[in-house]
XYZ file of C-alpha atoms in Angstrom:
697
model
C -53.880 -38.553 23.005
C -54.411 -34.975 21.948
C -57.019 -32.600 20.596
C -56.964 -29.373 18.633
C -58.914 -27.496 21.298
C -57.665 -23.900 21.506
C -55.292 -24.139 18.546
C -55.945 -20.640 17.264
C -58.121 -18.772 14.787
C -59.625 -19.723 11.485
C -57.481 -20.230 8.428
C -59.307 -18.461 5.609
C -59.674 -19.267 1.911
C -62.332 -21.481 0.475
C -60.975 -24.740 -0.982
C -57.428 -24.117 0.215
C -55.572 -26.949 1.856
C -53.490 -25.745 4.797
C -50.863 -27.884 6.535
C -50.505 -27.537 10.300
C -48.048 -29.336 12.582
C -49.745 -31.899 14.785
C -49.331 -31.500 18.542
C -47.150 -34.076 20.241
C -48.997 -37.276 21.052
C -49.337 -38.174 24.704
C -51.228 -40.749 26.728
C -54.389 -39.797 28.605
C -55.007 -41.782 31.765
C -58.439 -40.195 32.080
C -59.672 -42.295 29.141
C -60.525 -45.212 31.391
C -62.681 -42.973 33.609
C -64.717 -41.315 30.867
C -67.650 -42.675 28.822
C -66.657 -45.014 26.009
C -68.701 -46.118 22.996
C -68.017 -48.109 19.865
C -69.394 -45.379 17.581
C -70.159 -41.689 18.175
C -72.429 -39.903 15.692
C -72.345 -36.098 15.718
C -75.581 -34.522 14.499
C -79.211 -35.629 14.769
C -80.387 -34.770 11.260
C -81.364 -37.162 8.483
C -77.814 -38.479 7.993
C -77.152 -38.702 11.731
C -80.305 -40.615 12.631
C -79.687 -43.179 9.891
C -76.002 -43.491 10.820
C -76.683 -43.940 14.532
C -79.406 -46.551 14.112
C -77.421 -48.426 11.427
C -74.396 -48.684 13.719
C -76.632 -49.870 16.564
C -78.332 -52.454 14.328
C -74.867 -53.785 13.491
C -74.322 -54.412 17.209
C -72.214 -51.368 18.144
C -72.763 -49.385 21.333
C -73.575 -46.031 19.770
C -73.857 -42.462 21.065
C -75.824 -39.856 19.109
C -74.781 -36.320 20.048
C -77.148 -33.543 19.015
C -77.656 -29.905 19.988
C -81.250 -30.597 21.048
C -83.087 -33.898 21.320
C -86.383 -32.179 20.459
C -85.065 -31.352 16.947
C -84.344 -34.979 16.004
C -86.425 -35.760 12.931
C -86.990 -32.094 12.132
C -87.577 -31.356 8.463
C -85.696 -28.077 8.211
C -86.645 -27.356 4.610
C -89.424 -28.850 2.468
C -92.145 -31.067 3.985
C -91.626 -33.894 1.498
C -89.542 -36.979 0.811
C -88.685 -38.759 -2.416
C -89.014 -37.750 -6.042
C -87.218 -38.708 -9.249
C -83.931 -40.381 -8.274
C -84.493 -39.556 -4.615
C -87.239 -42.166 -4.307
C -84.713 -44.778 -5.473
C -82.374 -43.761 -2.645
C -85.162 -44.129 -0.107
C -85.974 -47.627 -1.343
C -82.305 -48.590 -1.014
C -82.042 -47.117 2.477
C -85.116 -49.142 3.382
C -83.579 -52.282 1.852
C -80.738 -51.854 4.376
C -83.327 -51.527 7.188
C -83.001 -47.735 7.395
C -85.656 -45.567 9.000
C -86.833 -42.801 6.675
C -89.054 -44.912 4.407
C -90.920 -46.566 7.262
C -91.361 -43.232 9.051
C -92.691 -41.633 5.846
C -95.251 -44.432 5.490
C -96.454 -43.469 8.992
C -96.379 -39.698 8.475
C -97.381 -38.765 4.918
C -100.371 -36.652 3.921
C -100.100 -36.987 0.107
C -98.480 -39.933 -1.700
C -97.751 -39.838 -5.426
C -95.486 -41.649 -7.877
C -93.814 -39.232 -10.306
C -92.795 -40.120 -13.867
C -95.678 -42.584 -14.321
C -95.722 -41.717 -18.034
C -92.342 -43.452 -18.326
C -91.217 -46.957 -17.445
C -91.123 -48.262 -13.854
C -87.311 -48.079 -13.831
C -87.507 -44.291 -13.426
C -90.673 -43.926 -11.348
C -90.140 -41.530 -8.464
C -91.934 -42.366 -5.222
C -92.763 -39.122 -3.412
C -94.833 -37.988 -0.445
C -95.823 -34.796 1.320
C -95.063 -35.298 4.999
C -96.689 -34.035 8.171
C -93.748 -32.340 9.908
C -95.127 -32.935 13.385
C -95.928 -36.610 12.769
C -92.559 -37.299 11.158
C -90.669 -35.772 14.064
C -92.777 -37.663 16.630
C -92.404 -41.000 14.853
C -88.680 -40.552 14.240
C -87.983 -39.603 17.843
C -90.011 -42.584 19.060
C -87.908 -44.878 16.854
C -84.578 -43.303 17.798
C -85.219 -43.248 21.539
C -86.261 -46.913 21.572
C -83.395 -48.317 19.462
C -81.346 -50.912 21.380
C -77.660 -50.055 21.962
C -78.298 -46.386 21.031
C -77.788 -43.597 23.569
C -78.930 -40.060 22.736
C -77.298 -37.103 24.460
C -77.573 -33.350 24.054
C -74.258 -31.630 23.531
C -72.164 -29.629 21.073
C -68.837 -31.061 19.907
C -65.957 -28.611 19.986
C -63.038 -30.845 19.069
C -61.796 -34.324 18.187
C -59.522 -36.538 20.295
C -56.747 -37.968 18.129
C -54.187 -40.726 18.685
C -51.361 -42.432 16.818
C -52.465 -44.051 13.538
C -52.829 -47.773 13.003
C -49.770 -48.805 10.978
C -51.711 -51.153 8.671
C -53.993 -48.339 7.452
C -53.384 -45.025 5.660
C -53.904 -41.747 7.525
C -51.887 -39.281 9.589
C -53.716 -40.061 12.853
C -56.694 -41.896 14.332
C -59.799 -40.441 15.983
C -60.596 -41.873 19.411
C -63.315 -39.592 20.745
C -64.675 -36.066 21.016
C -64.390 -33.018 23.262
C -67.666 -31.273 24.094
C -68.139 -27.525 24.512
C -68.171 -27.890 28.305
C -64.737 -29.540 28.187
C -65.925 -33.076 28.907
C -64.651 -35.941 26.761
C -66.271 -39.042 25.315
C -64.157 -41.829 23.834
C -65.057 -44.163 20.984
C -63.611 -46.503 18.359
C -65.162 -44.639 15.399
C -66.684 -41.176 14.910
C -69.194 -40.078 12.246
C -69.662 -36.386 11.429
C -73.115 -35.474 10.086
C -73.001 -31.764 10.785
C -75.407 -30.610 8.054
C -75.265 -26.828 7.650
C -73.742 -26.255 11.109
C -70.028 -25.976 10.207
C -69.502 -22.206 10.484
C -73.142 -21.805 9.434
C -74.442 -18.312 8.643
C -78.107 -17.343 8.133
C -78.767 -14.609 5.547
C -81.893 -12.458 5.099
C -81.352 -9.571 2.707
C -78.132 -7.872 3.821
C -78.368 -9.212 7.375
C -76.160 -12.132 8.396
C -76.302 -14.067 11.676
C -74.161 -17.029 12.806
C -76.428 -20.104 12.979
C -76.498 -23.664 11.678
C -80.271 -23.511 11.455
C -82.803 -20.951 12.662
C -82.510 -20.945 16.445
C -79.384 -23.152 16.641
C -75.763 -22.098 17.128
C -73.174 -23.006 14.453
C -70.220 -25.319 15.022
C -67.076 -23.192 14.929
C -64.468 -25.146 16.886
C -65.064 -28.381 15.016
C -64.785 -26.585 11.658
C -61.445 -25.125 12.720
C -60.196 -28.541 13.837
C -61.002 -30.122 10.487
C -59.263 -27.321 8.619
C -56.179 -27.571 10.791
C -55.997 -31.291 10.153
C -55.485 -30.471 6.481
C -58.957 -31.123 5.055
C -59.836 -29.056 2.000
C -62.796 -26.883 3.017
C -65.332 -25.317 0.662
C -68.380 -23.128 1.125
C -71.935 -23.787 -0.102
C -75.336 -22.217 0.408
C -78.977 -23.216 0.434
C -82.286 -21.603 1.330
C -85.915 -22.061 2.257
C -89.172 -20.330 1.230
C -91.554 -18.370 3.479
C -94.560 -20.144 5.016
C -98.009 -18.894 4.005
C -101.257 -18.921 5.978
C -103.575 -21.481 4.344
C -106.744 -19.419 4.786
C -105.224 -16.508 2.842
C -104.814 -18.505 -0.402
C -107.415 -18.640 -3.181
C -107.171 -22.344 -4.058
C -110.296 -22.273 -6.263
C -108.439 -20.774 -9.248
C -105.398 -23.084 -9.002
C -104.540 -26.439 -10.558
C -105.322 -29.158 -7.998
C -103.252 -32.348 -7.713
C -104.740 -35.337 -5.901
C -102.799 -38.281 -4.415
C -102.508 -41.711 -5.996
C -105.171 -44.330 -5.351
C -103.925 -46.737 -4.146
C -100.929 -45.085 -2.490
C -97.623 -46.907 -2.946
C -95.618 -47.190 0.302
C -91.895 -46.425 0.450
C -90.984 -49.410 2.627
C -90.828 -53.005 1.416
C -92.167 -53.998 4.833
C -95.469 -52.148 4.365
C -98.335 -53.151 2.093
C -100.134 -49.827 2.619
C -99.516 -46.393 4.106
C -101.136 -45.206 7.317
C -103.803 -43.043 5.662
C -106.454 -43.749 2.999
C -106.208 -41.829 -0.311
C -109.548 -40.104 0.260
C -108.292 -38.704 3.583
C -105.069 -37.293 2.138
C -104.521 -33.609 1.370
C -104.213 -32.132 -2.145
C -101.397 -29.984 -3.527
C -101.896 -27.005 -5.850
C -99.875 -25.567 -8.730
C -99.416 -21.905 -9.586
C -96.778 -19.867 -11.462
C -94.751 -16.710 -11.039
C -95.586 -13.560 -13.007
C -93.458 -10.883 -14.767
C -93.929 -8.747 -11.665
C -91.892 -11.290 -9.666
C -88.973 -10.892 -12.106
C -89.232 -7.131 -11.779
C -89.035 -7.218 -7.961
C -86.023 -9.531 -8.025
C -84.067 -7.526 -10.603
C -84.757 -4.166 -8.939
C -83.580 -5.351 -5.537
C -80.465 -7.420 -6.173
C -78.470 -4.785 -4.284
C -80.394 -5.794 -1.141
C -79.539 -9.480 -1.410
C -76.029 -10.501 -0.363
C -76.884 -14.226 -0.616
C -77.312 -13.995 -4.402
C -74.361 -11.658 -4.910
C -71.964 -14.012 -3.107
C -69.688 -16.267 -5.155
C -70.636 -19.247 -2.946
C -72.406 -21.902 -5.007
C -76.030 -22.760 -4.317
C -78.130 -25.730 -5.442
C -78.411 -25.930 -9.242
C -81.510 -28.132 -9.214
C -83.399 -26.450 -6.373
C -82.340 -22.819 -6.873
C -83.717 -19.707 -5.236
C -86.294 -17.677 -7.152
C -83.638 -14.972 -7.552
C -81.277 -17.464 -9.221
C -84.046 -18.718 -11.508
C -84.952 -15.190 -12.610
C -81.302 -14.407 -13.347
C -80.620 -17.706 -15.112
C -83.924 -18.003 -17.000
C -85.296 -14.485 -17.589
C -88.795 -13.779 -18.899
C -90.175 -17.170 -17.932
C -92.962 -18.372 -15.699
C -91.681 -20.585 -12.895
C -93.718 -23.290 -11.178
C -94.719 -22.857 -7.550
C -96.211 -25.875 -5.790
C -98.334 -25.111 -2.750
C -97.786 -28.012 -0.368
C -99.470 -28.762 2.976
C -97.237 -28.909 6.059
C -99.459 -31.310 7.988
C -102.946 -32.614 8.661
C -103.670 -30.007 11.328
C -101.302 -27.269 10.156
C -102.535 -23.881 8.947
C -99.326 -23.393 6.949
C -98.572 -23.901 3.256
C -95.052 -24.437 1.903
C -94.544 -22.704 -1.514
C -92.107 -25.117 -3.182
C -90.020 -23.183 -5.697
C -90.005 -19.830 -3.868
C -86.793 -20.126 -1.870
C -85.458 -16.579 -1.479
C -83.386 -14.334 0.753
C -84.778 -10.875 -0.015
C -85.615 -8.610 2.924
C -88.866 -9.557 4.703
C -90.997 -6.730 3.280
C -89.991 -7.608 -0.293
C -90.772 -11.286 0.312
C -94.353 -10.322 1.210
C -94.614 -8.030 -1.793
C -93.386 -10.751 -4.177
C -95.761 -13.391 -2.798
C -98.818 -11.267 -3.607
C -97.748 -11.017 -7.268
C -98.466 -14.723 -7.802
C -101.797 -16.106 -9.016
C -103.904 -17.338 -6.101
C -101.643 -15.598 -3.576
C -102.865 -12.034 -4.151
C -104.092 -11.837 -0.540
C -101.597 -14.295 0.939
C -100.217 -13.660 4.408
C -96.663 -14.654 5.272
C -96.279 -15.939 8.823
C -94.322 -13.289 10.706
C -90.992 -13.961 12.468
C -91.413 -15.088 16.051
C -95.075 -16.012 15.647
C -96.180 -19.558 16.350
C -98.838 -21.741 14.817
C -101.408 -23.445 17.047
C -99.013 -26.369 17.666
C -96.369 -24.085 19.158
C -94.017 -24.357 16.174
C -92.259 -21.119 15.262
C -91.732 -20.030 11.639
C -90.305 -16.972 9.935
C -89.811 -15.446 6.539
C -87.508 -17.482 4.357
C -83.760 -17.263 4.785
C -80.542 -18.533 3.231
C -77.832 -20.567 4.936
C -74.138 -20.538 4.086
C -71.940 -23.288 5.526
C -68.658 -25.169 5.238
C -68.367 -28.529 3.523
C -65.371 -30.774 2.938
C -64.270 -31.882 -0.510
C -65.695 -35.432 -0.706
C -62.703 -36.673 -2.676
C -61.072 -36.861 0.754
C -63.196 -39.883 1.735
C -63.231 -43.514 0.620
C -66.280 -45.377 -0.756
C -66.922 -46.549 2.821
C -67.115 -42.809 3.765
C -64.033 -43.051 6.004
C -61.614 -40.161 5.551
C -58.171 -40.598 4.010
C -56.533 -38.233 6.489
C -57.950 -39.453 9.810
C -58.513 -43.130 10.488
C -61.958 -44.199 11.783
C -63.434 -40.756 11.057
C -66.456 -40.871 8.732
C -68.401 -38.084 6.982
C -72.041 -38.266 5.867
C -74.609 -35.790 4.539
C -74.199 -32.134 3.669
C -70.648 -32.110 5.028
C -69.826 -34.025 1.803
C -71.462 -31.399 -0.418
C -74.854 -33.015 -1.014
C -78.318 -31.520 -0.675
C -81.551 -33.249 0.256
C -82.908 -35.465 3.017
C -82.631 -38.589 0.859
C -78.979 -38.093 -0.122
C -78.152 -37.490 3.539
C -80.023 -40.594 4.699
C -78.289 -42.753 2.070
C -74.846 -41.631 3.211
C -75.850 -41.972 6.852
C -76.796 -45.634 6.622
C -73.549 -46.488 4.790
C -71.411 -44.522 7.258
C -73.132 -46.163 10.237
C -72.622 -49.645 8.833
C -68.950 -49.039 8.023
C -68.118 -47.302 11.287
C -69.415 -50.403 13.070
C -67.580 -52.801 10.745
C -64.382 -50.787 11.293
C -64.712 -51.262 15.050
C -64.949 -55.019 14.534
C -62.080 -55.010 12.018
C -64.287 -56.372 9.252
C -64.115 -55.465 5.532
C -66.068 -52.326 4.550
C -69.561 -52.542 3.077
C -69.336 -50.778 -0.284
C -72.167 -50.356 -2.785
C -70.823 -50.029 -6.333
C -72.287 -48.093 -9.263
C -73.590 -51.387 -10.647
C -75.495 -52.202 -7.442
C -77.428 -49.098 -6.490
C -78.132 -45.409 -6.642
C -76.308 -45.173 -3.309
C -73.229 -46.495 -5.101
C -73.569 -43.889 -7.856
C -73.992 -41.114 -5.282
C -70.906 -42.078 -3.306
C -68.792 -42.855 -6.371
C -69.640 -39.467 -7.918
C -68.660 -37.712 -4.703
C -65.429 -39.619 -4.063
C -64.130 -39.554 -7.646
C -65.543 -36.330 -9.117
C -66.056 -34.181 -6.029
C -68.562 -31.332 -6.232
C -68.477 -27.544 -6.299
C -72.240 -27.147 -5.837
C -74.827 -28.985 -3.721
C -75.078 -32.475 -5.248
C -78.548 -33.884 -5.996
C -79.412 -37.378 -7.200
C -81.112 -37.864 -10.580
C -81.883 -40.973 -12.609
C -79.802 -39.482 -15.428
C -76.642 -39.920 -13.323
C -77.116 -43.711 -13.308
C -75.755 -45.808 -16.180
C -77.637 -48.996 -15.295
C -80.992 -47.567 -14.269
C -82.982 -50.345 -15.965
C -81.385 -52.768 -13.508
C -81.369 -50.438 -10.484
C -85.112 -49.911 -10.121
C -87.174 -48.939 -7.075
C -88.993 -52.281 -7.123
C -85.882 -54.475 -6.806
C -83.780 -52.610 -4.199
C -84.402 -55.400 -1.684
C -83.118 -58.083 -4.075
C -79.982 -56.007 -4.666
C -79.121 -54.908 -1.124
C -81.100 -56.610 1.650
C -79.393 -59.997 1.344
C -75.955 -58.327 1.263
C -76.840 -56.137 4.222
C -77.869 -59.165 6.256
C -74.901 -61.384 5.423
C -72.051 -58.870 5.139
C -73.021 -56.082 7.540
C -75.541 -57.539 9.961
C -77.641 -54.388 9.656
C -80.838 -56.108 8.471
C -83.413 -57.751 10.740
C -84.261 -61.429 10.427
C -87.839 -60.549 9.473
C -86.748 -58.290 6.608
C -84.174 -60.809 5.420
C -86.727 -63.621 5.306
C -89.192 -61.453 3.409
C -86.576 -60.370 0.844
C -85.380 -63.968 0.461
C -88.950 -65.166 -0.104
C -89.595 -62.435 -2.672
C -86.379 -63.171 -4.571
C -87.131 -66.923 -4.654
C -90.748 -66.312 -5.683
C -89.675 -64.031 -8.534
C -87.151 -66.543 -9.821
C -89.723 -69.333 -9.619
C -92.433 -67.216 -11.249
C -90.193 -66.172 -14.145
C -89.179 -69.784 -14.684
C -92.838 -70.883 -14.777
C -93.773 -68.068 -17.179
C -90.962 -69.104 -19.511
C -92.117 -72.713 -19.470
C -95.710 -72.009 -20.587
C -95.913 -71.822 -24.386
C -98.920 -71.602 -26.718
C -99.454 -70.534 -30.286
C -100.171 -66.857 -30.836
C -103.721 -67.653 -31.989
C -104.425 -69.554 -28.781
C -103.114 -66.673 -26.693
C -105.336 -64.317 -28.671
C -108.368 -66.476 -27.881
C -107.427 -66.722 -24.207
C -106.708 -62.968 -23.816
C -108.659 -61.137 -26.575
C -107.825 -57.676 -25.192
C -104.094 -58.211 -25.858
C -102.756 -56.903 -29.175
C -101.041 -60.197 -30.029
C -100.250 -60.797 -33.681
C -101.611 -64.164 -34.811
C -99.156 -64.333 -37.721
C -96.311 -65.551 -35.501
C -95.443 -69.152 -36.334
C -93.341 -70.031 -33.290
C -94.870 -70.723 -29.863
C -95.133 -67.690 -27.565
C -94.098 -67.848 -23.909
C -96.356 -66.540 -21.172
C -93.475 -64.247 -20.164
C -93.618 -62.629 -23.621
C -97.396 -62.214 -23.404
C -96.952 -60.476 -20.043
C -94.884 -57.801 -21.805
C -97.991 -56.461 -23.581
C -99.344 -53.292 -21.969
C -102.881 -54.704 -21.756
C -101.767 -57.870 -19.938
C -101.012 -58.318 -16.245
C -100.686 -61.345 -13.972
C -104.419 -61.319 -13.203
C -105.402 -61.672 -16.863
C -102.726 -64.305 -17.410
C -103.914 -66.274 -14.379
C -107.502 -66.211 -15.672
C -106.282 -67.602 -18.985
C -104.000 -70.212 -17.369
C -105.185 -70.705 -13.750
C -102.730 -73.493 -13.087
C -99.975 -72.865 -12.259
C -100.234 -69.024 -12.419
C -103.026 -68.281 -9.964
C -100.813 -68.460 -6.886
C -98.637 -65.623 -8.198
C -101.559 -63.183 -8.048
C -102.193 -63.595 -4.312
C -99.423 -61.127 -3.450
C -99.986 -57.810 -5.255
C -96.333 -56.778 -5.030
C -95.127 -60.107 -6.458
C -97.568 -59.854 -9.371
C -96.482 -56.286 -10.146
C -92.804 -57.167 -9.975
C -93.258 -60.118 -12.324
C -94.832 -57.692 -14.804
C -91.845 -55.341 -14.498
C -89.336 -58.189 -14.891
C -91.125 -59.288 -18.055
C -91.139 -55.733 -19.411
C -87.358 -55.374 -19.129
C -86.285 -58.970 -19.825
C -84.598 -58.458 -23.188
C -82.811 -55.197 -22.380
C -81.686 -56.510 -18.989
C -79.822 -59.352 -20.669
C -77.657 -56.865 -22.608
C -77.248 -54.541 -19.637
C -76.054 -57.439 -17.507
C -73.150 -57.947 -19.917
C -72.224 -54.259 -19.559
C -72.412 -54.538 -15.774
C -70.044 -57.509 -15.828
C -67.513 -55.478 -17.823
C -67.630 -52.650 -15.269
C -67.363 -55.130 -12.406
C -64.199 -56.554 -13.942
C -62.623 -53.094 -13.722
C -63.931 -52.628 -10.188
C -62.374 -55.961 -9.187
C -58.899 -54.622 -10.034
C -57.914 -53.137 -6.682
C -55.261 -50.424 -6.392
C -52.905 -50.709 -3.393
C -54.271 -48.569 -0.546
C -50.803 -47.398 0.472
C -49.671 -46.539 -3.068
C -47.788 -43.227 -3.111
C -48.746 -41.820 -6.504
C -46.343 -38.888 -6.165
C -43.223 -41.038 -5.859
C -43.971 -44.482 -7.349
C -41.463 -45.243 -10.135
C -42.943 -48.410 -11.640
C -45.737 -46.655 -13.508
C -45.551 -43.905 -16.134
C -47.869 -41.046 -15.084
C -47.806 -37.301 -15.702
C -47.385 -34.963 -12.746
C -50.983 -33.720 -13.173
C -52.384 -37.262 -13.130
C -50.245 -38.146 -10.102
C -51.657 -35.160 -8.198
C -55.253 -36.069 -9.060
C -54.778 -39.699 -8.030
C -52.967 -38.662 -4.849
C -55.840 -36.383 -3.836
C -58.741 -38.741 -4.660
C -56.971 -42.020 -3.803
C -59.245 -44.287 -5.906
C -59.488 -47.858 -4.672
C -60.041 -49.524 -8.057
C -59.097 -49.096 -11.703
C -62.769 -48.367 -12.425
C -62.839 -45.506 -9.930
C -59.565 -44.091 -11.280
C -60.984 -44.053 -14.814
C -63.845 -41.783 -13.694
C -61.604 -39.053 -12.251
C -61.585 -36.008 -14.576
C -58.152 -35.471 -16.093
C -56.956 -39.053 -15.633
C -56.284 -40.002 -19.249
C -56.962 -43.362 -20.944
C -53.193 -43.767 -21.341
C -52.749 -43.323 -17.587
C -55.422 -45.956 -16.943
C -53.647 -48.435 -19.245
C -50.361 -47.807 -17.406
C -52.093 -48.245 -14.055
C -53.702 -51.448 -15.295
C -50.307 -52.818 -16.287
C -48.892 -51.822 -12.920
C -51.714 -53.575 -11.028
C -51.397 -56.773 -13.057
C -47.598 -56.786 -12.690
C -47.934 -56.214 -8.939
C -50.489 -59.004 -8.625
C -48.254 -61.405 -10.571
C -45.258 -60.470 -8.415
C -47.268 -61.012 -5.242
C -48.559 -64.352 -6.520
C -45.004 -65.437 -7.351
C -43.723 -64.326 -3.946
C -46.533 -66.209 -2.242
C -45.807 -69.345 -4.286
C -42.100 -69.223 -3.398
C -42.952 -68.621 0.258
C -45.327 -71.595 0.330
C -42.745 -73.774 -1.460
C -40.041 -72.850 1.072
C -42.351 -73.700 3.989
C -43.236 -77.043 2.398
C -39.550 -77.918 1.940
C -38.823 -76.976 5.569
C -41.539 -79.366 6.741
C -40.115 -82.194 4.593
C -36.662 -81.653 6.096
């Protein structure tokens, strides 16, 4: 065994792949005397907590290594979860028995569904979260999870061994080296390092090494990954200042109240922990021309904006917005940080100007004329320390270097999840975490990987985008990225993923499985019953006068078609036809989901045909050990060969989504796959025939 500990300085150049000779492999007799786990997860953020608990739920003895146990569950940026596209991810994480949705249902202070003006396929479940409650509830869950050990420690290096011959990769990870020199061995390792890989905090022209305010960056591990040959890039993000609540004039601002009733994130919860009338409001204000003036006059004092490192396109700093969209008013949402917090989070005011200019800019915004920014080093009454806003610059690894199971191509049994793959957001991190945890555990048990395709979930779209397209800026999930969003809705994530998670991965509890199975069966039965009930349009009009049903229709009308009318729901249908429909109104969620299924029935039929076409392409597997640079049996240009060699797609469908891989190349690959499959089938037939003849002799 060997590690890269003490192998020299950093190799510079963003997105440059460097080749380094591997040290000679040698045995390590100390392995039997050191701690050994099935799975080690590095990092206790949103990806790490989901990964660790997912691996443990799958039955693996798991170690979660984090700098500080008291930061597990910390919301380092905005005090909210969900939103358009992101809410879908949370529902899917919950369908796989992940944590974040259940914890949000226990910790929110303002629940609202976004995009209500559109169809339920693109509704975005969102909640403002009490930071303190979320951290408490998450830590309680993590520290009580069976088979999960939590330990404080910083990882300096990886322990590597000879590769498994039946899998691709130059070597295999078998543990980690901590900063104090101690070693911990494992069968799989998951890196969820967030912004800690060579992290640097920026305020104005000042720069300080840190992965997060108050936490040291991870330098040695970043160097190890680079020396292994991983392509390393650099990204940045930021956070706004926190404002004292009592210094804001809320009376002149646009008030937003929570939904009544509040819709929970988790399929296991019928309600959230707090009544709508007890929840906190949010307020909307806008920037002024004076804000633009301050930004433009002081760009020379802001190295974070001047850098060529890419920041988040869809959650940009106020400086980036002013430069990209001049002479506009920009929204600023004033969001509560908790039930008993005196702090307000100004969503939309991420910036890295010097502290005195931050304060000056804040007072140029309507309602914030007398606002006070919490000073660095000061604490609120709960003992939590805040500062002016700051930017963070950090390393990430090109995600085209991982498979759809999130295992790396270069190092066997090493998995990446979260911001290390170039994503931004708690929800994107959690989604990757649960998949990495499941697959790290399955890898230990030598079982097939659990892969979610683009046709099965937003998680599949997220991972497929990363592994085939890569990213040069922080990746954020949107509904617009999803081709089959009418099928991949927030309401049906359990039907799509829970049953698979239970049967294929073992990551879902018996209770959740039984509930999802009951819901799926009830929906199928309910739809069948609704299709079987037919009356004339005039009779339906008499039964449900409020429905805008045309009485000129000559053919009988199904109850399922009547349910499609906006004015009709299961309650009104059940009043019109008590038997057999009344029983479907006893469960509110079932009644609502029947309404949604009816709404999309006709379009779903056509979309299902499209999904089947995509699945046919996805079923055509490319050989995992195919050397695209040297293979002679397929006609490919040098450029296409290089792209395929770097991304290593596992299916024809994935190969077709790689930029620069031409339709002609896909046709040639398709021919190659079919020819290979036919050759293998022939070889197998001849082999079986020979064995049969030997037995007869």
